[in-house]
């Protein structure tokens, strides 16, 4: 005869906690200390207690789309793609941003996921902590990530873009125009996309036999102020660059403003290349040469992957990178003579 599985009350006694605490962990509640939660989860795993959606469970027809912030058109492009895929499947989308509340940093969206009984979650530029991943797993909620910040578990499918190839293409374009003093302003160093774009930039310069002074590589935060500050720093160097590859269109816009403040013209004095190809890039003055990453398509693919997981399918492959494309406009030209 098979051994009887202990009751939750017996598991609670083993863990030295109340039954209500066990119930909170089983049901994905967040108000349990991390160490206590890990101990309880180990016991639940040992006794094969795991709350999962049963194959016959009726879907509620909602997915959550979670951003770090929503105050830029970059996020709107991804939102448009996710919404299109969800509409095709007759599913609604609930959009939220991670708020760093003092008492519950980054946790409120998880509360809302649990309360709504959401079918799945698309995370955009979000890092899943071990605790968050554990809580989503306990809820049986599938997750897909767009443009992951750092290394992910192989269990989490992700949709990104060819950042290295984009950095390579942007820098090769500037080299072909005759530039030899090319700087880059990338995003935060802990982001995979930032490092990949810088690696592509370095590879293009190395292939052309050009050296990269350390001071030519700057790191911003993908915002206009970040690009603005780094451009001023670059232009104050004894030998300033004649071209700047910015790791986002927003930082390229900051570069424009800093150059204009210094009485420099784009591209006559300094060429500028961005990354993203946001709608406003074509309307900049001058129109911005940039690397297009297919943000809407990335959102669509992440949502479709998630919905297949909701239906019980296993995603394959788990990591997908969509191609980037250099879009040449009027912000790049030969270096000043």
mmCIF file of C-alpha atoms in Angstrom:
data_model
loop_
_atom_site.group_PDB
_atom_site.id
_atom_site.type_symbol
_atom_site.label_atom_id
_atom_site.label_comp_id
_atom_site.label_asym_id
_atom_site.label_seq_id
_atom_site.Cartn_x
_atom_site.Cartn_y
_atom_site.Cartn_z
ATOM 1 C CA UNK A 1 0.000 0.000 0.000
ATOM 2 C CA UNK A 2 1.193 3.520 -0.753
ATOM 3 C CA UNK A 3 2.153 5.725 2.113
ATOM 4 C CA UNK A 4 -0.529 8.195 3.210
ATOM 5 C CA UNK A 5 0.256 11.785 2.332
ATOM 6 C CA UNK A 6 0.244 13.958 5.466
ATOM 7 C CA UNK A 7 -2.435 16.590 5.908
ATOM 8 C CA UNK A 8 -1.646 20.282 5.753
ATOM 9 C CA UNK A 9 -2.088 20.381 9.525
ATOM 10 C CA UNK A 10 0.663 17.772 9.885
ATOM 11 C CA UNK A 11 2.890 19.732 7.491
ATOM 12 C CA UNK A 12 2.239 22.820 9.614
ATOM 13 C CA UNK A 13 3.389 20.972 12.733
ATOM 14 C CA UNK A 14 6.553 19.836 10.937
ATOM 15 C CA UNK A 15 7.251 23.410 9.869
ATOM 16 C CA UNK A 16 6.432 24.835 13.287
ATOM 17 C CA UNK A 17 3.852 27.252 11.887
ATOM 18 C CA UNK A 18 0.094 27.597 11.817
ATOM 19 C CA UNK A 19 -2.161 25.994 9.218
ATOM 20 C CA UNK A 20 -3.112 29.475 8.036
ATOM 21 C CA UNK A 21 0.553 30.179 7.226
ATOM 22 C CA UNK A 22 0.761 26.954 5.237
ATOM 23 C CA UNK A 23 -2.419 27.983 3.410
ATOM 24 C CA UNK A 24 -0.952 31.381 2.569
ATOM 25 C CA UNK A 25 2.080 29.772 0.919
ATOM 26 C CA UNK A 26 -0.025 27.229 -0.966
ATOM 27 C CA UNK A 27 -2.266 30.001 -2.297
ATOM 28 C CA UNK A 28 0.518 32.373 -3.261
ATOM 29 C CA UNK A 29 -0.012 35.047 -0.613
ATOM 30 C CA UNK A 30 2.965 37.339 -0.110
ATOM 31 C CA UNK A 31 2.831 38.128 3.614
ATOM 32 C CA UNK A 32 5.098 35.269 4.732
ATOM 33 C CA UNK A 33 8.761 35.797 5.622
ATOM 34 C CA UNK A 34 11.119 34.601 2.875
ATOM 35 C CA UNK A 35 12.990 32.100 5.074
ATOM 36 C CA UNK A 36 9.752 30.663 6.437
ATOM 37 C CA UNK A 37 8.327 30.453 2.922
ATOM 38 C CA UNK A 38 11.356 28.537 1.645
ATOM 39 C CA UNK A 39 11.138 26.052 4.513
ATOM 40 C CA UNK A 40 7.423 25.486 3.921
ATOM 41 C CA UNK A 41 7.899 25.113 0.163
ATOM 42 C CA UNK A 42 10.564 22.471 0.738
ATOM 43 C CA UNK A 43 8.143 20.480 2.900
ATOM 44 C CA UNK A 44 5.302 20.928 0.408
ATOM 45 C CA UNK A 45 7.570 19.760 -2.400
ATOM 46 C CA UNK A 46 8.713 16.803 -0.308
ATOM 47 C CA UNK A 47 5.091 15.771 0.297
ATOM 48 C CA UNK A 48 4.061 16.623 -3.282
ATOM 49 C CA UNK A 49 1.791 19.488 -2.344
ATOM 50 C CA UNK A 50 1.837 22.066 -5.120
ATOM 51 C CA UNK A 51 -0.964 24.308 -6.238
ATOM 52 C CA UNK A 52 -1.091 24.105 -9.999
ATOM 53 C CA UNK A 53 -3.744 24.896 -12.507
ATOM 54 C CA UNK A 54 -5.403 21.667 -13.450
ATOM 55 C CA UNK A 55 -5.604 20.949 -17.186
ATOM 56 C CA UNK A 56 -9.368 21.310 -17.063
ATOM 57 C CA UNK A 57 -9.390 24.624 -15.208
ATOM 58 C CA UNK A 58 -11.430 27.283 -16.981
ATOM 59 C CA UNK A 59 -9.267 30.210 -18.095
ATOM 60 C CA UNK A 60 -10.448 33.630 -16.968
ATOM 61 C CA UNK A 61 -9.453 35.281 -20.243
ATOM 62 C CA UNK A 62 -6.962 37.756 -18.766
ATOM 63 C CA UNK A 63 -3.202 38.157 -18.964
ATOM 64 C CA UNK A 64 -1.116 40.654 -17.026
ATOM 65 C CA UNK A 65 1.457 42.871 -18.729
ATOM 66 C CA UNK A 66 3.940 44.268 -16.201
ATOM 67 C CA UNK A 67 6.425 47.077 -16.961
ATOM 68 C CA UNK A 68 8.977 48.866 -14.835
ATOM 69 C CA UNK A 69 7.436 52.107 -16.070
ATOM 70 C CA UNK A 70 4.994 53.315 -18.702
ATOM 71 C CA UNK A 71 6.164 56.860 -19.382
ATOM 72 C CA UNK A 72 7.682 56.352 -22.832
ATOM 73 C CA UNK A 73 6.728 55.245 -26.325
ATOM 74 C CA UNK A 74 9.083 52.249 -26.049
ATOM 75 C CA UNK A 75 6.608 50.668 -23.641
ATOM 76 C CA UNK A 76 3.664 51.668 -25.835
ATOM 77 C CA UNK A 77 5.127 49.784 -28.803
ATOM 78 C CA UNK A 78 5.365 46.578 -26.791
ATOM 79 C CA UNK A 79 1.905 47.129 -25.347
ATOM 80 C CA UNK A 80 0.489 47.431 -28.870
ATOM 81 C CA UNK A 81 2.014 44.080 -29.826
ATOM 82 C CA UNK A 82 0.790 42.279 -26.711
ATOM 83 C CA UNK A 83 -2.705 43.719 -27.130
ATOM 84 C CA UNK A 84 -2.874 42.651 -30.774
ATOM 85 C CA UNK A 85 -1.950 39.045 -29.937
ATOM 86 C CA UNK A 86 -4.367 39.006 -27.001
ATOM 87 C CA UNK A 87 -7.169 40.402 -29.178
ATOM 88 C CA UNK A 88 -6.597 37.662 -31.741
ATOM 89 C CA UNK A 89 -7.164 35.092 -28.979
ATOM 90 C CA UNK A 90 -10.095 36.879 -27.359
ATOM 91 C CA UNK A 91 -8.104 37.616 -24.202
ATOM 92 C CA UNK A 92 -8.012 40.832 -22.179
ATOM 93 C CA UNK A 93 -4.835 42.584 -21.028
ATOM 94 C CA UNK A 94 -4.312 44.203 -17.626
ATOM 95 C CA UNK A 95 -1.391 46.647 -17.681
ATOM 96 C CA UNK A 96 0.553 47.697 -14.613
ATOM 97 C CA UNK A 97 3.913 49.134 -13.608
ATOM 98 C CA UNK A 98 6.149 47.922 -10.806
ATOM 99 C CA UNK A 99 6.038 50.442 -7.989
ATOM 100 C CA UNK A 100 8.792 50.378 -5.395
ATOM 101 C CA UNK A 101 6.561 50.825 -2.384
ATOM 102 C CA UNK A 102 8.525 51.268 0.816
ATOM 103 C CA UNK A 103 6.741 48.440 2.593
ATOM 104 C CA UNK A 104 6.271 46.009 -0.324
ATOM 105 C CA UNK A 105 8.845 46.744 -3.036
ATOM 106 C CA UNK A 106 7.720 45.345 -6.367
ATOM 107 C CA UNK A 107 5.120 43.019 -4.811
ATOM 108 C CA UNK A 108 1.775 44.705 -5.403
ATOM 109 C CA UNK A 109 1.462 43.439 -8.951
ATOM 110 C CA UNK A 110 1.825 39.895 -7.597
ATOM 111 C CA UNK A 111 -1.019 40.560 -5.170
ATOM 112 C CA UNK A 112 -3.153 41.653 -8.120
ATOM 113 C CA UNK A 113 -2.207 38.616 -10.209
ATOM 114 C CA UNK A 114 -3.330 36.334 -7.400
ATOM 115 C CA UNK A 115 -6.547 38.286 -6.767
ATOM 116 C CA UNK A 116 -7.597 38.260 -10.429
ATOM 117 C CA UNK A 117 -6.737 34.626 -11.082
ATOM 118 C CA UNK A 118 -4.820 35.820 -14.145
ATOM 119 C CA UNK A 119 -4.028 33.210 -16.789
ATOM 120 C CA UNK A 120 -0.432 34.355 -17.288
ATOM 121 C CA UNK A 121 2.041 37.231 -17.052
ATOM 122 C CA UNK A 122 4.207 39.014 -19.615
ATOM 123 C CA UNK A 123 7.086 40.799 -17.866
ATOM 124 C CA UNK A 124 8.896 43.611 -19.665
ATOM 125 C CA UNK A 125 12.434 44.524 -18.590
ATOM 126 C CA UNK A 126 11.758 42.943 -15.221
ATOM 127 C CA UNK A 127 14.003 40.778 -13.125
ATOM 128 C CA UNK A 128 12.272 37.946 -11.319
ATOM 129 C CA UNK A 129 13.629 37.490 -7.831
ATOM 130 C CA UNK A 130 13.767 33.912 -6.514
ATOM 131 C CA UNK A 131 10.892 34.799 -4.181
ATOM 132 C CA UNK A 132 8.725 36.181 -7.008
ATOM 133 C CA UNK A 133 9.491 33.192 -9.217
ATOM 134 C CA UNK A 134 8.542 30.859 -6.372
ATOM 135 C CA UNK A 135 5.281 32.700 -5.769
ATOM 136 C CA UNK A 136 4.285 32.598 -9.431
ATOM 137 C CA UNK A 137 5.150 28.911 -9.561
ATOM 138 C CA UNK A 138 3.002 28.241 -6.507
ATOM 139 C CA UNK A 139 0.113 30.032 -8.214
ATOM 140 C CA UNK A 140 0.625 27.943 -11.348
ATOM 141 C CA UNK A 141 0.892 31.137 -13.424
ATOM 142 C CA UNK A 142 3.024 30.891 -16.596
ATOM 143 C CA UNK A 143 5.413 33.756 -17.357
ATOM 144 C CA UNK A 144 7.094 35.092 -20.499
ATOM 145 C CA UNK A 145 9.665 37.892 -20.511
ATOM 146 C CA UNK A 146 10.332 40.606 -23.091
ATOM 147 C CA UNK A 147 13.906 41.944 -23.341
ATOM 148 C CA UNK A 148 15.218 40.325 -20.170
ATOM 149 C CA UNK A 149 17.436 42.425 -17.920
ATOM 150 C CA UNK A 150 19.695 39.634 -16.657
ATOM 151 C CA UNK A 151 20.222 35.909 -16.881
ATOM 152 C CA UNK A 152 16.989 33.965 -16.591
ATOM 153 C CA UNK A 153 16.112 30.478 -15.534
ATOM 154 C CA UNK A 154 15.815 28.163 -18.519
ATOM 155 C CA UNK A 155 12.247 27.580 -17.367
ATOM 156 C CA UNK A 156 11.213 31.134 -18.313
ATOM 157 C CA UNK A 157 10.726 31.797 -22.056
ATOM 158 C CA UNK A 158 12.077 35.146 -23.257
ATOM 159 C CA UNK A 159 11.829 37.249 -26.399
ATOM 160 C CA UNK A 160 14.661 39.633 -27.166
ATOM 161 C CA UNK A 161 16.421 41.173 -30.128
ATOM 162 C CA UNK A 162 19.839 40.889 -31.757
ATOM 163 C CA UNK A 163 21.509 43.587 -29.664
ATOM 164 C CA UNK A 164 25.075 42.624 -30.605
ATOM 165 C CA UNK A 165 24.283 42.727 -34.319
ATOM 166 C CA UNK A 166 22.566 46.086 -33.865
ATOM 167 C CA UNK A 167 25.598 47.591 -32.126
ATOM 168 C CA UNK A 168 27.832 46.173 -34.852
ATOM 169 C CA UNK A 169 25.698 47.601 -37.689
ATOM 170 C CA UNK A 170 25.463 51.063 -36.112
ATOM 171 C CA UNK A 171 29.219 51.299 -35.625
ATOM 172 C CA UNK A 172 30.054 49.874 -39.051
ATOM 173 C CA UNK A 173 27.832 52.531 -40.613
ATOM 174 C CA UNK A 174 29.802 55.288 -38.884
ATOM 175 C CA UNK A 175 33.124 53.707 -39.883
ATOM 176 C CA UNK A 176 31.982 53.509 -43.515
ATOM 177 C CA UNK A 177 31.237 57.244 -43.384
ATOM 178 C CA UNK A 178 34.875 57.838 -42.428
ATOM 179 C CA UNK A 179 34.643 58.264 -38.645
ATOM 180 C CA UNK A 180 37.519 57.011 -36.515
ATOM 181 C CA UNK A 181 36.626 58.722 -33.212
ATOM 182 C CA UNK A 182 33.398 56.956 -32.329
ATOM 183 C CA UNK A 183 31.960 56.919 -28.817
ATOM 184 C CA UNK A 184 29.040 54.983 -27.373
ATOM 185 C CA UNK A 185 26.564 55.702 -24.609
ATOM 186 C CA UNK A 186 25.002 52.431 -23.517
ATOM 187 C CA UNK A 187 22.438 51.580 -20.869
ATOM 188 C CA UNK A 188 23.051 50.263 -17.337
ATOM 189 C CA UNK A 189 25.903 47.783 -17.147
ATOM 190 C CA UNK A 190 23.824 45.064 -15.441
ATOM 191 C CA UNK A 191 21.505 44.784 -18.460
ATOM 192 C CA UNK A 192 22.308 42.105 -21.017
ATOM 193 C CA UNK A 193 21.136 44.326 -23.878
ATOM 194 C CA UNK A 194 23.507 47.126 -22.814
ATOM 195 C CA UNK A 195 26.518 44.839 -22.686
ATOM 196 C CA UNK A 196 25.637 43.197 -26.003
ATOM 197 C CA UNK A 197 25.356 46.551 -27.808
ATOM 198 C CA UNK A 198 28.745 47.648 -26.461
ATOM 199 C CA UNK A 199 30.249 44.303 -27.512
ATOM 200 C CA UNK A 200 28.928 44.832 -31.046
ATOM 201 C CA UNK A 201 30.382 48.345 -31.066
ATOM 202 C CA UNK A 202 33.777 47.051 -29.898
ATOM 203 C CA UNK A 203 33.755 44.278 -32.503
ATOM 204 C CA UNK A 204 33.145 46.701 -35.370
ATOM 205 C CA UNK A 205 35.977 48.980 -34.249
ATOM 206 C CA UNK A 206 38.327 46.055 -33.712
ATOM 207 C CA UNK A 207 37.578 44.651 -37.170
ATOM 208 C CA UNK A 208 38.425 48.063 -38.645
ATOM 209 C CA UNK A 209 41.698 48.229 -36.727
ATOM 210 C CA UNK A 210 40.499 51.132 -34.556
ATOM 211 C CA UNK A 211 41.282 51.421 -30.867
ATOM 212 C CA UNK A 212 38.631 52.329 -28.322
ATOM 213 C CA UNK A 213 39.720 54.765 -25.599
ATOM 214 C CA UNK A 214 38.109 53.818 -22.298
ATOM 215 C CA UNK A 215 36.648 57.305 -21.952
ATOM 216 C CA UNK A 216 34.731 56.816 -25.226
ATOM 217 C CA UNK A 217 32.467 54.227 -23.581
ATOM 218 C CA UNK A 218 29.817 55.711 -21.321
ATOM 219 C CA UNK A 219 26.817 54.258 -19.559
ATOM 220 C CA UNK A 220 23.503 55.995 -19.096
ATOM 221 C CA UNK A 221 20.049 54.839 -18.112
ATOM 222 C CA UNK A 222 18.183 54.859 -21.448
ATOM 223 C CA UNK A 223 16.728 58.295 -20.634
ATOM 224 C CA UNK A 224 17.091 61.752 -22.183
ATOM 225 C CA UNK A 225 18.957 63.142 -19.124
ATOM 226 C CA UNK A 226 21.356 60.191 -19.210
ATOM 227 C CA UNK A 227 22.255 60.798 -22.859
ATOM 228 C CA UNK A 228 22.474 64.546 -22.238
ATOM 229 C CA UNK A 229 24.946 64.223 -19.337
ATOM 230 C CA UNK A 230 27.166 61.652 -21.055
ATOM 231 C CA UNK A 231 27.355 63.682 -24.266
ATOM 232 C CA UNK A 232 28.555 66.744 -22.357
ATOM 233 C CA UNK A 233 31.221 64.553 -20.731
ATOM 234 C CA UNK A 234 32.341 63.183 -24.087
ATOM 235 C CA UNK A 235 32.574 66.594 -25.721
ATOM 236 C CA UNK A 236 34.775 67.885 -22.905
ATOM 237 C CA UNK A 237 37.475 65.293 -23.639
ATOM 238 C CA UNK A 238 40.778 66.573 -25.071
ATOM 239 C CA UNK A 239 39.964 64.704 -28.295
ATOM 240 C CA UNK A 240 36.159 64.497 -28.443
ATOM 241 C CA UNK A 241 34.402 62.018 -30.722
ATOM 242 C CA UNK A 242 33.019 62.943 -34.105
ATOM 243 C CA UNK A 243 30.269 60.322 -33.822
ATOM 244 C CA UNK A 244 28.131 58.913 -31.001
ATOM 245 C CA UNK A 245 26.271 55.612 -30.953
ATOM 246 C CA UNK A 246 23.564 55.948 -28.325
ATOM 247 C CA UNK A 247 22.065 52.777 -26.871
ATOM 248 C CA UNK A 248 18.504 54.123 -27.139
ATOM 249 C CA UNK A 249 16.608 56.755 -29.094
ATOM 250 C CA UNK A 250 15.859 58.579 -25.844
ATOM 251 C CA UNK A 251 19.579 58.896 -25.064
ATOM 252 C CA UNK A 252 20.168 60.010 -28.669
ATOM 253 C CA UNK A 253 17.655 62.775 -28.085
ATOM 254 C CA UNK A 254 19.600 63.782 -24.976
ATOM 255 C CA UNK A 255 22.758 63.797 -27.114
ATOM 256 C CA UNK A 256 21.058 66.142 -29.607
ATOM 257 C CA UNK A 257 20.185 68.593 -26.845
ATOM 258 C CA UNK A 258 23.700 68.576 -25.358
ATOM 259 C CA UNK A 259 25.296 69.110 -28.771
ATOM 260 C CA UNK A 260 22.937 71.975 -29.605
ATOM 261 C CA UNK A 261 23.730 73.574 -26.236
ATOM 262 C CA UNK A 262 27.414 73.484 -27.172
ATOM 263 C CA UNK A 263 26.782 75.089 -30.557
ATOM 264 C CA UNK A 264 27.485 71.875 -32.448
ATOM 265 C CA UNK A 265 25.473 70.669 -35.441
ATOM 266 C CA UNK A 266 24.166 67.180 -36.217
ATOM 267 C CA UNK A 267 25.566 65.672 -38.415
ATOM 268 C CA UNK A 268 27.962 68.358 -39.701
ATOM 269 C CA UNK A 269 29.994 68.404 -36.478
ATOM 270 C CA UNK A 270 28.909 65.180 -34.735
ATOM 271 C CA UNK A 271 26.959 62.238 -36.159
ATOM 272 C CA UNK A 272 24.467 60.472 -33.909
ATOM 273 C CA UNK A 273 22.951 56.974 -34.144
ATOM 274 C CA UNK A 274 20.208 55.722 -31.817
ATOM 275 C CA UNK A 275 18.696 52.353 -31.015
ATOM 276 C CA UNK A 276 14.965 51.390 -31.020
ATOM 277 C CA UNK A 277 13.429 53.333 -33.946
ATOM 278 C CA UNK A 278 10.631 54.801 -31.876
ATOM 279 C CA UNK A 279 7.968 56.698 -33.877
ATOM 280 C CA UNK A 280 9.431 60.071 -32.898
ATOM 281 C CA UNK A 281 12.862 59.165 -34.336
ATOM 282 C CA UNK A 282 11.645 59.983 -37.844
ATOM 283 C CA UNK A 283 10.382 63.384 -36.637
ATOM 284 C CA UNK A 284 13.552 64.483 -34.851
ATOM 285 C CA UNK A 285 15.487 67.440 -36.245
ATOM 286 C CA UNK A 286 17.370 66.077 -38.086
ATOM 287 C CA UNK A 287 15.613 62.697 -38.481
ATOM 288 C CA UNK A 288 17.530 60.112 -36.452
ATOM 289 C CA UNK A 289 19.561 57.280 -37.936
ATOM 290 C CA UNK A 290 18.843 54.378 -35.607
ATOM 291 C CA UNK A 291 18.801 50.623 -35.146
ATOM 292 C CA UNK A 292 15.252 49.338 -35.346
ATOM 293 C CA UNK A 293 14.323 46.676 -32.848
ATOM 294 C CA UNK A 294 10.882 45.199 -33.591
ATOM 295 C CA UNK A 295 9.247 46.123 -30.288
ATOM 296 C CA UNK A 296 5.663 45.454 -31.360
ATOM 297 C CA UNK A 297 6.623 42.078 -32.822
ATOM 298 C CA UNK A 298 8.491 41.225 -29.613
ATOM 299 C CA UNK A 299 5.350 41.937 -27.612
ATOM 300 C CA UNK A 300 3.251 39.839 -29.981
ATOM 301 C CA UNK A 301 5.599 36.859 -29.789
ATOM 302 C CA UNK A 302 5.829 36.990 -25.996
ATOM 303 C CA UNK A 303 2.030 37.098 -25.671
ATOM 304 C CA UNK A 304 1.528 34.246 -28.145
ATOM 305 C CA UNK A 305 4.148 32.164 -26.344
ATOM 306 C CA UNK A 306 2.392 32.835 -23.055
ATOM 307 C CA UNK A 307 -1.021 31.890 -24.432
ATOM 308 C CA UNK A 308 0.362 28.607 -25.764
ATOM 309 C CA UNK A 309 1.678 27.897 -22.265
ATOM 310 C CA UNK A 310 -1.740 28.701 -20.807
ATOM 311 C CA UNK A 311 -3.155 26.104 -23.218
ATOM 312 C CA UNK A 312 -0.727 23.522 -21.848
ATOM 313 C CA UNK A 313 1.964 23.626 -24.543
ATOM 314 C CA UNK A 314 5.670 23.795 -23.807
ATOM 315 C CA UNK A 315 7.411 26.767 -25.449
ATOM 316 C CA UNK A 316 10.117 25.927 -27.964
ATOM 317 C CA UNK A 317 12.594 27.453 -28.289
ATOM 318 C CA UNK A 318 12.626 29.157 -24.920
ATOM 319 C CA UNK A 319 14.859 32.040 -26.017
ATOM 320 C CA UNK A 320 14.006 33.896 -29.234
ATOM 321 C CA UNK A 321 15.898 36.854 -30.692
ATOM 322 C CA UNK A 322 14.266 38.907 -33.457
ATOM 323 C CA UNK A 323 16.450 40.671 -36.011
ATOM 324 C CA UNK A 324 17.446 44.328 -35.767
ATOM 325 C CA UNK A 325 17.784 46.612 -38.786
ATOM 326 C CA UNK A 326 19.759 49.821 -39.335
ATOM 327 C CA UNK A 327 17.501 52.668 -40.516
ATOM 328 C CA UNK A 328 19.569 55.408 -42.169
ATOM 329 C CA UNK A 329 18.308 58.972 -41.864
ATOM 330 C CA UNK A 330 19.850 62.451 -41.745
ATOM 331 C CA UNK A 331 21.664 62.393 -38.386
ATOM 332 C CA UNK A 332 24.794 60.736 -39.773
ATOM 333 C CA UNK A 333 27.332 61.971 -42.286
ATOM 334 C CA UNK A 334 31.081 62.191 -42.905
ATOM 335 C CA UNK A 335 33.276 63.568 -40.104
ATOM 336 C CA UNK A 336 34.128 67.278 -40.215
ATOM 337 C CA UNK A 337 37.168 68.016 -42.327
#
